Short mmCIF file of N, CA and C in Angstrom, two decimals:
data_model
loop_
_atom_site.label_atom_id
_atom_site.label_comp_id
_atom_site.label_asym_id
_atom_site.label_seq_id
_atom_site.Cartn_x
_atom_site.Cartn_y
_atom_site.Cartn_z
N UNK A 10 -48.67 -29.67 6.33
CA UNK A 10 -47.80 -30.11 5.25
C UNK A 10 -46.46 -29.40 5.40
N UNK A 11 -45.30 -29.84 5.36
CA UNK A 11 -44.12 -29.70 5.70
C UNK A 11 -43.44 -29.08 4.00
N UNK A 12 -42.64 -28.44 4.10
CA UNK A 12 -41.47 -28.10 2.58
C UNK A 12 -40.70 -29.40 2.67
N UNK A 13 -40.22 -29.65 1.42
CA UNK A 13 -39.22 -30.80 1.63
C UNK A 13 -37.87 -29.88 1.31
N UNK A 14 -36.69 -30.38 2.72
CA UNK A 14 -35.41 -29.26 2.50
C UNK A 14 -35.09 -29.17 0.91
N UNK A 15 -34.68 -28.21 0.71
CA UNK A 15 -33.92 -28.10 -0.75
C UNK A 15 -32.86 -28.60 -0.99
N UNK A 16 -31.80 -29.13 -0.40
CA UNK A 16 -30.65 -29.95 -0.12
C UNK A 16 -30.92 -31.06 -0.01
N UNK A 17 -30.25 -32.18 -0.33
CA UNK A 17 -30.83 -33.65 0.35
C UNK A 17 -29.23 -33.43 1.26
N UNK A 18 -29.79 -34.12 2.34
CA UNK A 18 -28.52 -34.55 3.34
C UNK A 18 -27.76 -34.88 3.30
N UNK A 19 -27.42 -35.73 2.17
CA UNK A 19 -25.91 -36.31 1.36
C UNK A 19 -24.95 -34.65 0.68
N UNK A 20 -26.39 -34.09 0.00
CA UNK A 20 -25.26 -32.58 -0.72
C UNK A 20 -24.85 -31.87 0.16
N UNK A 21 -25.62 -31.78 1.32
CA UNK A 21 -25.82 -30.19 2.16
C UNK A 21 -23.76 -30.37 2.90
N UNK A 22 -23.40 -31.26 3.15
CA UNK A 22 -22.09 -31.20 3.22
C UNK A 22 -20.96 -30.81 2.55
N UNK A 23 -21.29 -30.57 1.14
CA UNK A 23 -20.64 -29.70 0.14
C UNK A 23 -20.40 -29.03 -0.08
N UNK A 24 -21.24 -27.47 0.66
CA UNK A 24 -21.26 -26.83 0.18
C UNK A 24 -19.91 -25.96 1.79
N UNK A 25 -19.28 -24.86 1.02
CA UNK A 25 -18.20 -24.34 2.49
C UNK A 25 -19.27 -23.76 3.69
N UNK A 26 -18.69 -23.70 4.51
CA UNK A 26 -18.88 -23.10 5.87
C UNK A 26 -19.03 -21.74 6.06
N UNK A 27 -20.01 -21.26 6.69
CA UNK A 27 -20.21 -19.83 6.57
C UNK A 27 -18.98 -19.21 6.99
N UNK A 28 -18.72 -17.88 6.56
CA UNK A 28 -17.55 -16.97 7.36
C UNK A 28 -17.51 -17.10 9.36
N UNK A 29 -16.57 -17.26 9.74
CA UNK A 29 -17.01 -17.34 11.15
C UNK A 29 -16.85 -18.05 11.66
N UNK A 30 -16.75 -19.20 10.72
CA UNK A 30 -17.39 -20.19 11.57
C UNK A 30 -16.34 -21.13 12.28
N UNK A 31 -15.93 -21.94 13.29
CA UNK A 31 -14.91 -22.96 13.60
C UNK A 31 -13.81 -23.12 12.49
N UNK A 32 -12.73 -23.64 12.84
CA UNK A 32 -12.06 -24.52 12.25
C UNK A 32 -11.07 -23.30 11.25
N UNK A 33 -11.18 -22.46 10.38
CA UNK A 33 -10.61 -21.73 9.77
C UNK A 33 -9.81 -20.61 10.69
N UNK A 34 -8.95 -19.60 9.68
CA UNK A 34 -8.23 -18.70 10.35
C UNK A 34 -8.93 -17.20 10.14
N UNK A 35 -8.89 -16.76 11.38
CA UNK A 35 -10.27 -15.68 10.72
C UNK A 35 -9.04 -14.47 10.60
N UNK A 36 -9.71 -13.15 10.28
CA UNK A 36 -8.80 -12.10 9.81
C UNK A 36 -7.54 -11.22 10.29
N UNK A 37 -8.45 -11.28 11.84
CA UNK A 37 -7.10 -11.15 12.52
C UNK A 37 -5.53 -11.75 12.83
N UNK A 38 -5.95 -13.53 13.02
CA UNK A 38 -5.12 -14.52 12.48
C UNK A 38 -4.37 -14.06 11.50
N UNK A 39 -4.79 -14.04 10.34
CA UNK A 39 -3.96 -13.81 9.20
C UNK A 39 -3.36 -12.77 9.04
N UNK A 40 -3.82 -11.80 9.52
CA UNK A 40 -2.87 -10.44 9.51
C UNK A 40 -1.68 -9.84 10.41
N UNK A 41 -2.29 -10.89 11.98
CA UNK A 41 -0.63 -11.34 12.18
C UNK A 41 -0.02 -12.23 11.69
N UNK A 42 -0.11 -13.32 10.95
CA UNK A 42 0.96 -14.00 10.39
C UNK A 42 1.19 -13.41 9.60
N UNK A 43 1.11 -12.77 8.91
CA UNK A 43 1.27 -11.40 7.67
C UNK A 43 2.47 -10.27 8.21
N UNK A 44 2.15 -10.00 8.92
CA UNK A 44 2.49 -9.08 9.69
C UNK A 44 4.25 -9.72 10.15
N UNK A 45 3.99 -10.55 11.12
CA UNK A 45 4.72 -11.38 11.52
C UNK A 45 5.86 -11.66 10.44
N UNK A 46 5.46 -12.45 9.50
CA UNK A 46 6.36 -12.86 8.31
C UNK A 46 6.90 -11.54 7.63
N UNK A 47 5.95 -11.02 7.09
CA UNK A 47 6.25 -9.93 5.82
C UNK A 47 5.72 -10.28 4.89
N UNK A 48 5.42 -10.03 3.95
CA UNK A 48 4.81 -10.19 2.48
C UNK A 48 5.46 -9.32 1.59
N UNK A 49 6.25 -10.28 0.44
CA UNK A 49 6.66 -8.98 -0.74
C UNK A 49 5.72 -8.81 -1.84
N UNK A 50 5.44 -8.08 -2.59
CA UNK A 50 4.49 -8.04 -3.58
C UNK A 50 5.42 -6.99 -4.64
N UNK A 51 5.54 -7.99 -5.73
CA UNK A 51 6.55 -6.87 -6.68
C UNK A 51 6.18 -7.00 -8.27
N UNK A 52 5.99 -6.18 -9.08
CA UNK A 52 5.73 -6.59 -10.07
C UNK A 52 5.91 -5.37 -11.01
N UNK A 53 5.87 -5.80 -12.49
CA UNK A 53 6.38 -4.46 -13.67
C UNK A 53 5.28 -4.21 -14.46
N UNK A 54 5.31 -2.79 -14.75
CA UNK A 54 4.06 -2.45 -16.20
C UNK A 54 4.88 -1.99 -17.10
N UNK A 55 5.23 -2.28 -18.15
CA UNK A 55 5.26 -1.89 -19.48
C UNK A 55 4.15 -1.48 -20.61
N UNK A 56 5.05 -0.64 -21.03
CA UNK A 56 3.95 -0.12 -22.09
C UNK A 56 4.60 0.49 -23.34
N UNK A 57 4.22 -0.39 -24.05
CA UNK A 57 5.27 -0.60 -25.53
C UNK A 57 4.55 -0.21 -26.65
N UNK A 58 5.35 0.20 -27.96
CA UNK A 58 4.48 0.56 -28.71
C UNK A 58 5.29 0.65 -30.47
N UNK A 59 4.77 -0.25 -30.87
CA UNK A 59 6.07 -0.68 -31.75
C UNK A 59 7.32 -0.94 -31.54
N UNK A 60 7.51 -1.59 -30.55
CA UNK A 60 9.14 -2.42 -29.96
C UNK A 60 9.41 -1.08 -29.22
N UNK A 61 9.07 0.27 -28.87
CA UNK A 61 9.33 0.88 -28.39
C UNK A 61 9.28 1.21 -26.66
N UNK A 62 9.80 1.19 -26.04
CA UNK A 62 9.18 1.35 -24.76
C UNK A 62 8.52 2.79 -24.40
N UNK A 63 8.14 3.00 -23.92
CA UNK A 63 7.33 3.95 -23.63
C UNK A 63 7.16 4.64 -22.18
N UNK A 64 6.94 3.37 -21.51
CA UNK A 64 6.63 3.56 -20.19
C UNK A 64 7.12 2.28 -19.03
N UNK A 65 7.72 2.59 -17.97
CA UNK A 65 7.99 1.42 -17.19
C UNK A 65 7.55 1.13 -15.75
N UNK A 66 6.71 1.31 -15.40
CA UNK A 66 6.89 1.17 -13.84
C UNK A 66 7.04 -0.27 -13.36
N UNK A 67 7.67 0.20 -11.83
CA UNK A 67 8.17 -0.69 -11.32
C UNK A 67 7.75 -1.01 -9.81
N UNK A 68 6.79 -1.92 -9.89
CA UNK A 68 6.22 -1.60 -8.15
C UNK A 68 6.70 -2.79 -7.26
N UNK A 69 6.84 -2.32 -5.96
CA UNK A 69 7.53 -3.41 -5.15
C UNK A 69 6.66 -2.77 -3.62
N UNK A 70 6.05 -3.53 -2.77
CA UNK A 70 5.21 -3.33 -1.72
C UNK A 70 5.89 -4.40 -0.78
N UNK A 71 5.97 -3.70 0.23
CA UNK A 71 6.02 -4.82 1.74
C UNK A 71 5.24 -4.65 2.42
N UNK A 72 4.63 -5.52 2.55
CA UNK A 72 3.89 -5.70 4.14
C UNK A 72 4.65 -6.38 5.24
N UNK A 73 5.01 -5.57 6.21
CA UNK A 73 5.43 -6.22 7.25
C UNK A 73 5.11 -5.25 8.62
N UNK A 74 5.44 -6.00 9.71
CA UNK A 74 5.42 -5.10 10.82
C UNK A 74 6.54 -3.68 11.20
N UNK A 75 6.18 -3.20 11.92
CA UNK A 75 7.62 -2.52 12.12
C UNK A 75 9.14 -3.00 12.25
N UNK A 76 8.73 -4.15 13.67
CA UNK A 76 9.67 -4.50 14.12
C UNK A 76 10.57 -5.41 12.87
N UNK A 77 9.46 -6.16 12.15
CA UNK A 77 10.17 -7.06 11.14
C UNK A 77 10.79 -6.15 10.09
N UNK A 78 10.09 -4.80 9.92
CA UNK A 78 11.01 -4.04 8.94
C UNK A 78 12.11 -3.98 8.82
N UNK A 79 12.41 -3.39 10.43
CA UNK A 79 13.78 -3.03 10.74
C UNK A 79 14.63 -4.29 10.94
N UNK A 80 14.44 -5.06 11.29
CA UNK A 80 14.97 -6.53 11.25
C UNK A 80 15.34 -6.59 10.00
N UNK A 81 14.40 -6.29 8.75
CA UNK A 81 14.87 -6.37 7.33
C UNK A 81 15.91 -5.22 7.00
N UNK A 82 16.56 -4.47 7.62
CA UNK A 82 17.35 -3.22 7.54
C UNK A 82 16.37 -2.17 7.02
N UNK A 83 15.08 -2.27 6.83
CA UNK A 83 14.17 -0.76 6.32
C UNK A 83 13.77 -0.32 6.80
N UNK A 84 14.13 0.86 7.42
CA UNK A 84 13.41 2.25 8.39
C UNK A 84 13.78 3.52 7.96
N UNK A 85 13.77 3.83 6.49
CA UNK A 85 13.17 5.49 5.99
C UNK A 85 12.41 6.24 6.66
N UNK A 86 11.48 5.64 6.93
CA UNK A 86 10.43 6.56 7.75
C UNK A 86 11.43 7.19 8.51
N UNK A 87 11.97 6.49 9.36
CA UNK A 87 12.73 7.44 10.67
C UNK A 87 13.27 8.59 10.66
N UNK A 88 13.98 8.61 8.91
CA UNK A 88 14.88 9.48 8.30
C UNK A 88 14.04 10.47 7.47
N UNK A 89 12.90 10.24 7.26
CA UNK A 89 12.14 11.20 6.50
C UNK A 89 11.66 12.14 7.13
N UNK A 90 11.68 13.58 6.86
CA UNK A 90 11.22 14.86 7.88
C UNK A 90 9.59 14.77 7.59
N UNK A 91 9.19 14.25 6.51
CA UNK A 91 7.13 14.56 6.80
C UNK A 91 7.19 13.07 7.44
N UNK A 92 7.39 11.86 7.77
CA UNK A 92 6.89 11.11 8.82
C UNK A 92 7.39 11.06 9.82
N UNK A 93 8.60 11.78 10.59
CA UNK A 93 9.12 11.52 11.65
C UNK A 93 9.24 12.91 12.47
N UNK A 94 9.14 13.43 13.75
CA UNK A 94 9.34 14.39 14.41
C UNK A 94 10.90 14.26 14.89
N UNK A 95 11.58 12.97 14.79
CA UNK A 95 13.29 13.48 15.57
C UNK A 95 13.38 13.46 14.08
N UNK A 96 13.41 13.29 12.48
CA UNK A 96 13.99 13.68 11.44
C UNK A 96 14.07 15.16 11.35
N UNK A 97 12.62 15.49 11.17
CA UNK A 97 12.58 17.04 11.38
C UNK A 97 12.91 17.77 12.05
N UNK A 98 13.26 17.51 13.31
CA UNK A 98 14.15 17.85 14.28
C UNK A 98 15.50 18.43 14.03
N UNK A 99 15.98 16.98 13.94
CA UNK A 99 17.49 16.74 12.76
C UNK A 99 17.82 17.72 12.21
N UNK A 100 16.73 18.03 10.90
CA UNK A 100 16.75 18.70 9.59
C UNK A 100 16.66 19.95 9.96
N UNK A 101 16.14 20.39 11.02
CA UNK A 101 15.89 21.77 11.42
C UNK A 101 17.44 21.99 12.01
N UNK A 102 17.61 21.22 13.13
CA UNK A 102 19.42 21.58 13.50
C UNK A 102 20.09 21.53 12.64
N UNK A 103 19.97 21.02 11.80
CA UNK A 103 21.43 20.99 10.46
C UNK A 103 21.07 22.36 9.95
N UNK A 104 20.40 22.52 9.50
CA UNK A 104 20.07 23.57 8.56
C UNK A 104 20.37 25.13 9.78
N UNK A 105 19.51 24.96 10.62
CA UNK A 105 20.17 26.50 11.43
C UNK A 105 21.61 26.06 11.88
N UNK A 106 22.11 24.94 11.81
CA UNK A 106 23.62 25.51 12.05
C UNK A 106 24.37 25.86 10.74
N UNK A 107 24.57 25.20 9.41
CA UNK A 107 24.17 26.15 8.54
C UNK A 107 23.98 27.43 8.10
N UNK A 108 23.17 28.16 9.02
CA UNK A 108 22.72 28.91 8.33
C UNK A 108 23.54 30.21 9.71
N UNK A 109 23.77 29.63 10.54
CA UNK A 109 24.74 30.10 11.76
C UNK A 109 26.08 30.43 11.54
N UNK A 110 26.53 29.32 10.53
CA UNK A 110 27.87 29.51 10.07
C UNK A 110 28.04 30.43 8.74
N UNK A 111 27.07 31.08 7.74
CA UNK A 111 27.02 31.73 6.72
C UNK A 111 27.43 32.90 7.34
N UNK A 112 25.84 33.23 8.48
CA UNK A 112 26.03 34.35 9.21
C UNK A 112 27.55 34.94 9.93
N UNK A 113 28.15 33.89 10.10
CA UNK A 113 29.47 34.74 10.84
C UNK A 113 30.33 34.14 9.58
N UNK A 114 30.37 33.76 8.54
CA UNK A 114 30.99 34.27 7.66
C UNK A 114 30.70 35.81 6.95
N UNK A 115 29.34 36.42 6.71
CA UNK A 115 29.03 37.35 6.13
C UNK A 115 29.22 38.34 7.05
N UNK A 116 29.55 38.18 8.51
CA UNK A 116 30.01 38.97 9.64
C UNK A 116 31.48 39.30 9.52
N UNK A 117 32.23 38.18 9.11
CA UNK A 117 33.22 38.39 8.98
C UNK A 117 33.94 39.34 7.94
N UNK A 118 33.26 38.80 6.88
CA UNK A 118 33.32 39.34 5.47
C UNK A 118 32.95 41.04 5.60
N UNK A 119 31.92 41.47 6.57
CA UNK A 119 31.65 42.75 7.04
C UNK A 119 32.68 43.47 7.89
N UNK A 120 33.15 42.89 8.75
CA UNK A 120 34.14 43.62 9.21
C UNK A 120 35.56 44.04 8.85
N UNK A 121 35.75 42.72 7.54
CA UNK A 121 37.16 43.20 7.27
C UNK A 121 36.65 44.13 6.57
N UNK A 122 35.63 44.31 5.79
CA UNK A 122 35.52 45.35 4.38
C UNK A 122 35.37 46.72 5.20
N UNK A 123 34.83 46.67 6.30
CA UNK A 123 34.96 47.72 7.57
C UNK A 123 36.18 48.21 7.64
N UNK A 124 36.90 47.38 8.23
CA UNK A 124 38.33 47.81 8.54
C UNK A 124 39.46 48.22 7.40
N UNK A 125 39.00 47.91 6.17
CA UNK A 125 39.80 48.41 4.86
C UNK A 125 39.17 49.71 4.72
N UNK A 126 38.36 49.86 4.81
CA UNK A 126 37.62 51.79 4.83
C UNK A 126 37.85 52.05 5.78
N UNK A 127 38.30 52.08 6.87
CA UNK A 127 38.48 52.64 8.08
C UNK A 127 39.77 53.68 7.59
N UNK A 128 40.23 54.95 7.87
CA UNK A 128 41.03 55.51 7.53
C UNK A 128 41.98 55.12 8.49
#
């Protein structure tokens, strides 16, 4: 004795297609066209409280690739000393020259006050 399917053959076409399967765009697909394009995602929270405001945030997310970033003019990262090693770099030469030029000012500042006590 056989089960009779639980579907009749007319429904069983109704129902979607497993994950995986033909014909769709699977994840990788989509995350380069994602990627590729960019994605903005932006949106506000308020938080009010008798006509009062209270609180505002303001969120704005990109997804994009690198290359499309910079294409969009956005590359902070590059300029930021905790994600980038030539920023920190940068930030380190600015600052010891800086701190190069105090020094032979306070050198300077030492020797004239030298040379005014000098009898």
């Amino acid at each position: 004795m056989t089960t009779p399917n639980r579907f009749p053959p007319e429904r069983s076409g109704r129902f979607p297609e497993p994950y995986g399967s033909g014909g769709g765009a699977n994840l990788a697909d989509i995350l380069e066209r994602v990627l590729d394009k960019g994605v903005v995602i932006a949106g506000d929270i308020r938080i009010n409280l008798l006509d009062i405001e209270l609180l505002t945030i303001k969120l704005r997310l990109i997804v994009a690739s690198v290359d499309k970033a910079k294409e969009m003019g956005i590359d902070w990262w590059e300029t930021d000393p905790a994600l980038s090693s030539r920023a920190r770099r940068d930030e380190l030469t600015r600052e010891n020259a800086e701190l190069r030029e105090r020094l032979a000012r306070l050198e300077e500042l030492e020797t004239g006050h030298a040379r005014e006590e000098a009898p």
